[in-house]
Coordinates of C-alpha atoms and ligand atoms in Angstrom, one line a residue:
M1 CA 0.0 0.0 0.0
S2 CA 1.2 3.5 -0.8
A3 CA 1.4 6.1 1.9
L4 CA -1.7 7.8 0.5
Q5 CA -3.6 4.5 0.6
L6 CA -2.5 3.9 4.2
L7 CA -3.7 7.4 5.1
E8 CA -7.1 6.8 3.4
A9 CA -7.5 3.5 5.2
A10 CA -6.7 5.1 8.5
I11 CA -9.2 7.9 8.1
H12 CA -11.9 5.7 6.7
A13 CA -11.5 3.4 9.7
A14 CA -11.8 6.3 12.1
W15 CA -14.9 7.5 10.2
R16 CA -16.5 4.1 10.4
E17 CA -15.8 3.8 14.1
R18 CA -17.3 7.2 14.8
T19 CA -20.5 6.9 12.7
P20 CA -22.2 3.4 12.9
Q21 CA -25.7 5.0 12.8
S22 CA -24.8 7.0 9.7
A23 CA -23.5 3.8 8.1
A24 CA -26.7 2.0 8.9
W25 CA -28.8 4.9 7.5
H26 CA -26.7 5.0 4.4
E27 CA -27.5 1.3 3.8
R28 CA -31.2 1.9 4.3
A29 CA -31.2 5.2 2.3
Q30 CA -29.6 3.5 -0.7
A31 CA -32.7 1.4 -1.2
A32 CA -34.9 4.5 -1.4
L33 CA -32.8 7.5 -2.5
V34 CA -30.5 7.1 -5.5
G35 CA -27.1 6.6 -4.0
G36 CA -28.6 7.2 -0.6
V37 CA -28.6 11.0 -1.0
S38 CA -30.6 13.8 -2.7
G39 CA -27.8 15.2 -4.9
T40 CA -24.2 14.6 -6.1
V41 CA -22.4 16.8 -3.5
R42 CA -24.3 15.4 -0.5
F43 CA -22.3 12.2 -1.0
F44 CA -18.7 11.6 0.0
Q45 CA -16.6 8.5 0.5
P46 CA -16.8 6.1 2.2
Y47 CA -20.4 7.2 3.1
P48 CA -21.8 10.5 4.2
A49 CA -23.0 11.5 7.6
Y50 CA -26.7 11.8 8.2
F51 CA -27.9 14.7 10.4
E52 CA -30.7 15.3 12.8
G53 CA -30.7 19.0 13.3
G54 CA -28.8 22.2 14.0
Q55 CA -28.7 25.2 16.3
G56 CA -26.7 28.4 15.6
A57 CA -23.3 27.4 14.2
H58 CA -23.6 23.7 15.3
V59 CA -25.2 20.6 13.9
T60 CA -25.8 17.1 15.4
D61 CA -25.5 13.9 13.4
I62 CA -27.5 10.8 13.8
D63 CA -24.8 9.2 16.0
G64 CA -25.3 12.1 18.4
H65 CA -22.0 13.9 17.6
D66 CA -21.8 17.7 17.6
Y67 CA -20.1 19.5 14.8
I68 CA -19.1 23.1 14.2
D69 CA -21.0 23.7 10.9
C70 CA -18.9 25.2 8.1
F71 CA -21.1 23.8 5.4
L72 CA -24.2 25.7 6.4
C73 CA -26.5 23.6 4.2
G74 CA -24.6 24.5 1.1
A75 CA -23.8 28.0 2.2
C76 CA -27.4 29.0 2.7
L77 CA -27.4 29.6 6.5
L78 CA -25.5 32.8 6.8
L79 CA -27.6 33.5 9.9
G80 CA -27.0 30.1 11.3
H81 CA -29.5 27.3 12.1
R82 CA -32.9 28.2 13.5
A83 CA -32.1 32.0 13.5
P84 CA -34.9 33.6 15.6
A85 CA -36.0 36.1 12.9
L86 CA -36.3 33.3 10.4
M87 CA -38.3 31.1 12.8
D88 CA -40.8 33.9 13.2
A89 CA -41.0 34.4 9.4
I90 CA -41.6 30.7 8.9
A91 CA -44.4 30.7 11.5
E92 CA -46.0 33.7 9.9
G93 CA -45.7 32.2 6.4
A94 CA -47.3 29.0 7.6
E95 CA -50.1 31.0 9.0
R96 CA -50.8 33.0 5.8
G97 CA -50.7 29.9 3.6
S98 CA -48.0 29.0 1.1
L99 CA -49.5 29.8 -2.3
I100 CA -51.4 33.0 -3.1
L101 CA -51.8 34.5 -6.6
N102 CA -49.7 37.7 -7.0
P103 CA -49.1 38.1 -3.2
R104 CA -48.3 41.5 -1.7
H105 CA -45.1 40.1 -0.2
S106 CA -43.4 39.6 -3.6
T107 CA -43.6 43.3 -4.3
E108 CA -42.3 44.0 -0.8
T109 CA -39.4 41.6 -1.2
A110 CA -38.5 43.1 -4.6
E111 CA -38.6 46.6 -3.1
M112 CA -36.2 45.5 -0.4
L113 CA -33.8 44.1 -3.1
Q114 CA -34.0 47.4 -4.9
G115 CA -32.8 49.1 -1.7
I116 CA -29.9 46.7 -1.1
V117 CA -28.6 45.4 -4.4
P118 CA -26.8 47.7 -6.8
G119 CA -28.6 48.1 -10.2
A120 CA -31.7 46.2 -9.1
E121 CA -34.2 48.2 -11.2
R122 CA -36.5 45.2 -11.7
V123 CA -36.7 41.8 -10.1
R124 CA -38.0 38.3 -11.1
F125 CA -38.2 35.5 -8.5
L126 CA -37.5 31.8 -9.1
N127 CA -37.0 28.7 -7.0
S128 CA -33.3 28.2 -7.1
G129 CA -29.9 29.5 -8.3
T130 CA -30.0 27.2 -11.2
E131 CA -33.3 28.5 -12.4
A132 CA -32.1 32.1 -11.9
V133 CA -29.0 31.4 -14.1
M134 CA -31.1 29.8 -16.8
S135 CA -33.5 32.8 -16.8
A136 CA -30.8 35.5 -16.8
L137 CA -29.1 33.8 -19.8
R138 CA -32.4 33.7 -21.6
F139 CA -33.1 37.4 -20.8
A140 CA -29.6 38.4 -22.0
R141 CA -30.0 36.4 -25.3
A142 CA -33.5 37.8 -25.9
F143 CA -32.3 41.4 -25.3
T144 CA -29.2 41.3 -27.4
G145 CA -30.3 38.9 -30.1
R146 CA -27.0 37.1 -29.6
A147 CA -26.4 33.4 -28.7
K148 CA -22.9 33.1 -27.2
I149 CA -22.2 33.2 -23.5
I150 CA -18.7 33.6 -21.9
K151 CA -18.1 31.5 -18.8
F152 CA -14.9 31.2 -16.9
L153 CA -13.0 27.9 -16.4
G154 CA -13.4 26.5 -12.9
T155 CA -16.8 28.2 -12.1
Y156 CA -20.1 26.6 -11.2
H157 CA -23.4 28.1 -12.2
G158 CA -25.9 25.5 -11.3
M159 CA -26.8 22.2 -12.9
E160 CA -28.5 23.2 -16.1
D161 CA -27.1 21.4 -19.2
Q162 CA -25.4 24.4 -20.8
M163 CA -23.6 25.3 -17.5
L164 CA -22.0 21.9 -16.9
V165 CA -18.9 22.6 -18.9
G166 CA -15.4 23.7 -17.7
L167 CA -16.0 23.1 -14.0
D168 CA -12.6 21.5 -13.4
G169 CA -10.5 24.1 -15.1
R170 CA -10.6 22.2 -18.5
A171 CA -13.2 22.6 -21.1
N172 CA -14.8 19.2 -20.2
V173 CA -18.5 18.5 -19.9
L174 CA -19.4 17.2 -16.5
G175 CA -21.1 13.8 -16.5
A176 CA -23.3 12.0 -19.1
G177 CA -26.7 13.1 -20.4
I178 CA -25.7 16.5 -21.7
P179 CA -26.4 16.9 -25.5
P180 CA -23.3 18.2 -27.3
G181 CA -25.4 21.1 -28.7
A182 CA -26.1 22.3 -25.2
V183 CA -22.6 23.7 -24.7
E184 CA -22.1 24.8 -28.3
D185 CA -22.7 28.5 -27.5
I186 CA -20.6 28.6 -24.3
I187 CA -17.2 30.1 -24.7
M188 CA -14.8 29.1 -21.9
L189 CA -12.1 31.6 -20.9
R190 CA -9.5 31.7 -18.2
F191 CA -10.5 34.0 -15.3
G192 CA -8.2 37.1 -15.5
D193 CA -7.2 36.7 -19.1
E194 CA -8.1 40.1 -20.5
E195 CA -6.6 39.5 -23.9
A196 CA -8.6 36.3 -24.5
L197 CA -11.7 38.2 -23.4
R198 CA -11.0 41.1 -25.8
V199 CA -10.6 38.6 -28.7
A200 CA -13.8 36.8 -27.8
L201 CA -15.9 40.0 -27.5
A202 CA -14.6 41.4 -30.7
A203 CA -16.6 38.9 -32.7
G204 CA -19.7 40.8 -31.7
D205 CA -21.8 37.7 -31.1
V206 CA -21.6 37.4 -27.3
A207 CA -24.8 38.1 -25.4
A208 CA -23.3 38.0 -22.0
V209 CA -20.3 37.4 -19.8
L210 CA -21.4 35.3 -16.8
M211 CA -19.2 35.7 -13.8
D212 CA -19.2 34.5 -10.2
P213 CA -17.5 37.6 -8.6
S214 CA -16.1 35.3 -5.9
M215 CA -14.9 32.7 -8.3
H216 CA -16.0 30.4 -5.5
H217 CA -16.0 27.0 -7.1
G218 CA -12.5 27.5 -8.5
G219 CA -11.2 28.4 -5.1
L220 CA -11.6 32.2 -4.6
W221 CA -8.7 33.2 -7.0
V222 CA -10.2 36.6 -7.7
G223 CA -6.9 38.6 -7.6
D224 CA -7.2 42.3 -6.6
G225 CA -10.6 42.8 -8.2
S226 CA -9.2 44.8 -11.2
F227 CA -10.3 42.0 -13.6
H228 CA -13.9 42.7 -12.5
H229 CA -13.6 46.3 -13.5
S230 CA -11.9 45.4 -16.8
V231 CA -14.7 43.0 -17.7
R232 CA -17.3 45.7 -16.9
E233 CA -15.6 48.2 -19.2
M234 CA -14.9 45.7 -22.0
T235 CA -18.5 44.3 -22.0
R236 CA -20.0 47.8 -22.1
K237 CA -17.9 48.7 -25.1
A238 CA -18.8 45.4 -26.9
G239 CA -22.6 45.7 -26.3
T240 CA -22.4 42.5 -24.3
L241 CA -24.2 42.2 -21.0
L242 CA -22.4 41.5 -17.7
I243 CA -24.1 39.1 -15.5
F244 CA -22.9 38.6 -11.9
D245 CA -23.9 35.2 -10.5
E246 CA -24.2 36.3 -6.8
V247 CA -25.5 32.9 -5.5
I248 CA -22.4 32.6 -3.3
A249 CA -21.2 36.2 -3.1
G250 CA -24.6 37.8 -2.7
F251 CA -25.3 39.1 0.9
R252 CA -22.1 37.2 1.9
L253 CA -19.2 39.5 0.9
A254 CA -21.4 42.5 1.8
A255 CA -25.2 43.1 2.1
G256 CA -24.9 44.4 -1.5
G257 CA -22.9 41.3 -2.5
G258 CA -20.1 41.0 -5.0
Q259 CA -21.3 44.1 -6.8
H260 CA -20.8 46.2 -3.7
H261 CA -17.6 44.4 -2.6
F262 CA -15.8 44.9 -5.9
G263 CA -17.5 48.3 -6.8
V264 CA -18.9 47.0 -10.1
T265 CA -22.5 47.2 -11.1
A266 CA -23.5 44.4 -13.5
D267 CA -26.4 44.5 -16.0
L268 CA -28.0 41.5 -14.3
A269 CA -27.4 39.8 -11.0
I270 CA -28.5 36.3 -9.8
F271 CA -29.3 35.3 -6.2
G272 CA -30.0 32.2 -4.3
K273 CA -28.7 30.5 -1.1
A274 CA -28.2 33.2 1.6
F275 CA -30.8 35.4 -0.1
S276 CA -33.6 33.6 1.8
A277 CA -31.2 32.1 4.4
G278 CA -32.3 28.5 3.8
E279 CA -35.7 28.7 2.3
K280 CA -36.0 28.0 -1.5
L281 CA -35.8 31.2 -3.4
G282 CA -33.8 32.6 -6.3
A283 CA -33.9 36.0 -8.0
V284 CA -32.7 37.8 -11.1
T285 CA -32.3 41.5 -10.6
G286 CA -31.1 44.2 -13.0
R287 CA -31.6 46.8 -15.6
A288 CA -35.3 47.6 -16.4
D289 CA -34.8 47.5 -20.1
V290 CA -33.1 44.1 -20.1
M291 CA -35.6 42.6 -17.6
G292 CA -38.4 44.1 -19.7
V293 CA -38.0 41.1 -22.1
A294 CA -39.9 39.0 -19.5
D295 CA -42.8 41.5 -19.2
P296 CA -45.9 39.6 -20.2
S297 CA -48.1 42.7 -20.6
G298 CA -46.9 43.6 -24.0
R299 CA -45.9 47.1 -22.9
S300 CA -42.2 46.3 -23.5
K301 CA -41.9 46.8 -27.3
G302 CA -38.9 44.4 -27.8
P303 CA -38.7 40.7 -27.9
F304 CA -40.5 38.6 -25.3
A305 CA -38.8 35.9 -23.2
F306 CA -41.0 33.3 -21.4
Q307 CA -40.2 32.7 -17.7
S308 CA -42.5 31.1 -15.1
G309 CA -42.4 28.8 -12.1
T310 CA -45.1 27.5 -9.9
G311 CA -43.3 28.2 -6.6
N312 CA -41.8 31.6 -7.6
D313 CA -43.4 33.5 -4.8
T314 CA -44.2 31.1 -2.0
T315 CA -45.0 32.9 1.2
V316 CA -42.5 31.3 3.6
A317 CA -39.6 31.8 1.3
Q318 CA -40.5 35.4 0.6
L319 CA -40.9 36.3 4.3
C320 CA -37.7 34.6 5.1
A321 CA -35.9 36.6 2.4
Q322 CA -37.3 39.8 3.9
A323 CA -36.2 38.8 7.4
A324 CA -32.8 37.9 6.2
M325 CA -32.3 41.1 4.2
R326 CA -33.4 43.2 7.2
D327 CA -30.7 41.3 9.2
Y328 CA -28.0 41.7 6.6
A329 CA -28.7 45.5 6.2
Q330 CA -28.4 45.9 10.0
R331 CA -25.2 43.9 10.1
Q332 CA -23.7 46.0 7.3
A333 CA -24.5 49.1 9.3
D334 CA -23.1 47.5 12.5
G335 CA -19.8 46.3 11.1
G336 CA -20.9 42.6 11.2
Y337 CA -19.4 42.0 7.8
D338 CA -16.0 43.1 8.9
K339 CA -16.3 40.8 11.9
I340 CA -17.0 37.7 9.9
A341 CA -14.2 38.6 7.4
A342 CA -11.8 38.9 10.4
L343 CA -13.0 35.5 11.7
A344 CA -12.3 34.0 8.3
R345 CA -8.7 35.5 8.2
R346 CA -8.2 34.1 11.8
L347 CA -9.2 30.7 10.6
G348 CA -7.1 30.8 7.4
D349 CA -4.0 32.1 9.2
G350 CA -4.5 29.6 12.1
L351 CA -4.8 26.6 9.7
V352 CA -1.6 27.7 7.8
A353 CA 0.3 28.1 11.1
T354 CA -1.0 24.7 12.3
F355 CA 0.2 23.0 9.1
A356 CA 3.5 24.8 9.2
A357 CA 4.0 23.5 12.8
H358 CA 3.7 20.0 11.4
G359 CA 6.1 20.8 8.5
L360 CA 3.3 20.9 5.9
A361 CA 2.6 23.6 3.3
L362 CA -0.8 25.1 3.2
H363 CA -2.2 28.0 1.2
A364 CA -5.4 29.7 2.4
N365 CA -7.6 31.9 0.2
T366 CA -10.1 34.0 2.2
L367 CA -12.9 36.2 0.7
G368 CA -15.4 37.7 3.1
P369 CA -16.5 34.8 5.4
I370 CA -15.3 32.0 3.1
V371 CA -12.0 30.2 3.5
R372 CA -10.6 27.7 1.0
I373 CA -7.4 25.8 1.7
F374 CA -5.0 24.1 -0.7
M375 CA -2.1 21.7 0.3
I376 CA 0.4 23.6 -1.7
D377 CA 3.2 26.0 -1.0
G378 CA 3.1 29.8 -1.2
A379 CA 3.6 30.1 -5.0
A380 CA 0.1 28.7 -5.5
D381 CA -2.2 29.7 -8.3
Y382 CA -5.5 28.4 -9.7
D383 CA -3.9 26.0 -12.2
R384 CA -1.5 24.3 -9.7
A385 CA -3.9 24.4 -6.8
S386 CA -6.7 22.7 -8.8
I387 CA -4.7 19.6 -9.4
T388 CA -2.2 19.3 -6.5
N389 CA -2.9 17.0 -3.5
R390 CA -6.6 16.9 -4.2
K391 CA -7.1 13.5 -2.7
Q392 CA -5.1 14.4 0.4
L393 CA -7.2 17.5 0.8
N394 CA -10.4 15.6 0.6
L395 CA -9.1 13.2 3.2
F396 CA -8.2 16.1 5.4
H397 CA -11.8 17.3 5.4
L398 CA -13.0 13.8 6.1
A399 CA -10.6 13.7 9.0
L400 CA -11.9 17.0 10.3
L401 CA -15.3 15.5 10.4
T402 CA -14.0 12.8 12.7
E403 CA -12.9 15.7 15.0
G404 CA -16.2 17.5 14.9
V405 CA -15.9 20.0 12.1
L406 CA -18.4 19.8 9.2
T407 CA -17.2 20.7 5.8
I408 CA -18.0 18.6 2.7
P409 CA -15.0 16.6 1.4
G410 CA -14.7 17.5 -2.3
S411 CA -16.0 21.0 -1.8
N412 CA -13.4 21.8 0.9
D413 CA -14.7 25.2 1.9
F414 CA -15.2 26.7 5.3
F415 CA -18.3 28.8 5.2
L416 CA -18.7 31.0 8.3
S417 CA -21.9 32.5 9.5
F418 CA -22.8 35.5 11.6
V419 CA -23.2 33.2 14.6
H420 CA -19.8 31.6 14.5
S421 CA -17.6 32.8 17.4
E422 CA -13.9 33.2 17.9
A423 CA -14.1 30.2 20.2
D424 CA -15.6 28.2 17.2
I425 CA -12.7 29.3 15.0
D426 CA -10.1 28.3 17.6
A427 CA -11.9 25.0 18.1
I428 CA -11.6 24.3 14.3
I429 CA -7.9 25.1 14.4
A430 CA -7.4 22.8 17.4
A431 CA -9.3 20.1 15.5
A432 CA -7.0 20.5 12.6
A433 CA -4.0 20.1 14.9
R434 CA -5.5 16.9 16.3
V435 CA -6.0 15.6 12.7
L436 CA -2.4 16.3 11.8
R437 CA -1.1 14.6 15.0
R438 CA -3.3 11.6 14.4
F439 CA -2.9 11.0 10.7
D440 CA 0.3 10.9 8.6
F441 CA -0.3 13.6 6.0
A442 CA 3.4 14.3 5.8
S443 CA 4.2 11.0 4.1
A444 CA 1.2 11.0 1.8
G445 CA 1.7 14.4 0.2
E446 CA 2.9 15.3 -3.3
P447 CA 5.9 17.6 -3.3
Ligands
PLP1 C1 -22.3 30.4 -8.1 C2 -23.5 29.4 -8.1 N1 -24.4 29.6 -9.0 C3 -25.5 28.9 -9.1 C4 -25.7 27.8 -8.2 C5 -26.9 26.9 -8.3 O1 -27.8 27.2 -7.3 P1 -28.9 26.1 -6.8 O2 -28.1 25.0 -6.2 O3 -29.8 26.9 -5.9 O4 -29.6 25.7 -8.0 C6 -24.7 27.5 -7.3 C7 -24.9 26.4 -6.3 O5 -24.0 26.0 -5.6 C8 -23.6 28.4 -7.2 O6 -22.6 28.2 -6.3

């Protein structure tokens, strides 16, 4: 057995010993849920943990173990589990009834978005980030009469066919079942490559540049933010729309999201996840003339783009989004965003120091309250980091689970919420030190 195989065997054995109930539930779940889970990223090897509930920044698994939660249900729970304002909104929504035709609360939520999100002249609600991306791309194509979309290598924009290309830094399509034609109009470029962008835009057939301002999936390699400004300028000159996918960055880097953080106003912006703090809601916001393509009244003289969804304005999700936005706005005013960014830096620095104390190289990228680590030395960049020590890193996150810290192996982020404390951060760093003492990462690493 190689050192890496020995490391894997040791960590898997520790996981099995800790989680017999999760193992049993995984056996049972596989007979009912495909693969025992409700989506690809909910699974990890050798089997995932199954959870009972959460409170604040902590969750409890089915074996009764407590974890500091840095997954936050896929980065939704920026206010933590069972946030009091959200519990009140859920109770009120249940009282009002879930589905009402053209409810007053949709207008109220849209007005709040207009107040917080730069450039949100009009709003359309949807059920998820994926649907919001699909709709924004359709609006952009309808408005410009162009088909091509520029997407950056290493970014994730939801699970729709045309977006499942280039997630791993190469121009590969992810998984089977995607018709080749689905990705025909998607141009993949390297994030930060202004020259390639200039050439691609010069053809005059690009409807939109779609960009996650946090470049979260790729690992937060956003540079100093100057690329965001260049893309804004270049798209404006080319008659191409700029779409910010704010599903991760929105309300997380600032109440006004990536647009506020980087000082760039896009033509359209896409929201999900923290927007409704855990309930199911997505949104597209942006310029009134572009969004006008989805106006069913006929008042907008240009082309018409169909967009609809049965659950677009359910009461509970809308009231939760309102409660969450009130909270985010308050925290922006109170310095709450600076505090969680400082916690993230404390975590990143602490992990780097802990690895160094064990003779191991670690690189930490932090952006707002997100930390992403790579087992690579200081000269790291996206290209090297996306291929170096990937397996070791996934095993490190599994090992952290055995020490009571929840991140998802394979995603390898630490998402912090407004309810994480300094004590939680120090406990995560202490857990990392225990992992490095217990398991032999030094022998299993690539140089
Ligand atoms: C940047 C980004 N865009 C879109 C999506 C898709 O959102 P959803 O999972 O709500 O469909 C995600 C999900 O992780 C995301 O990270």
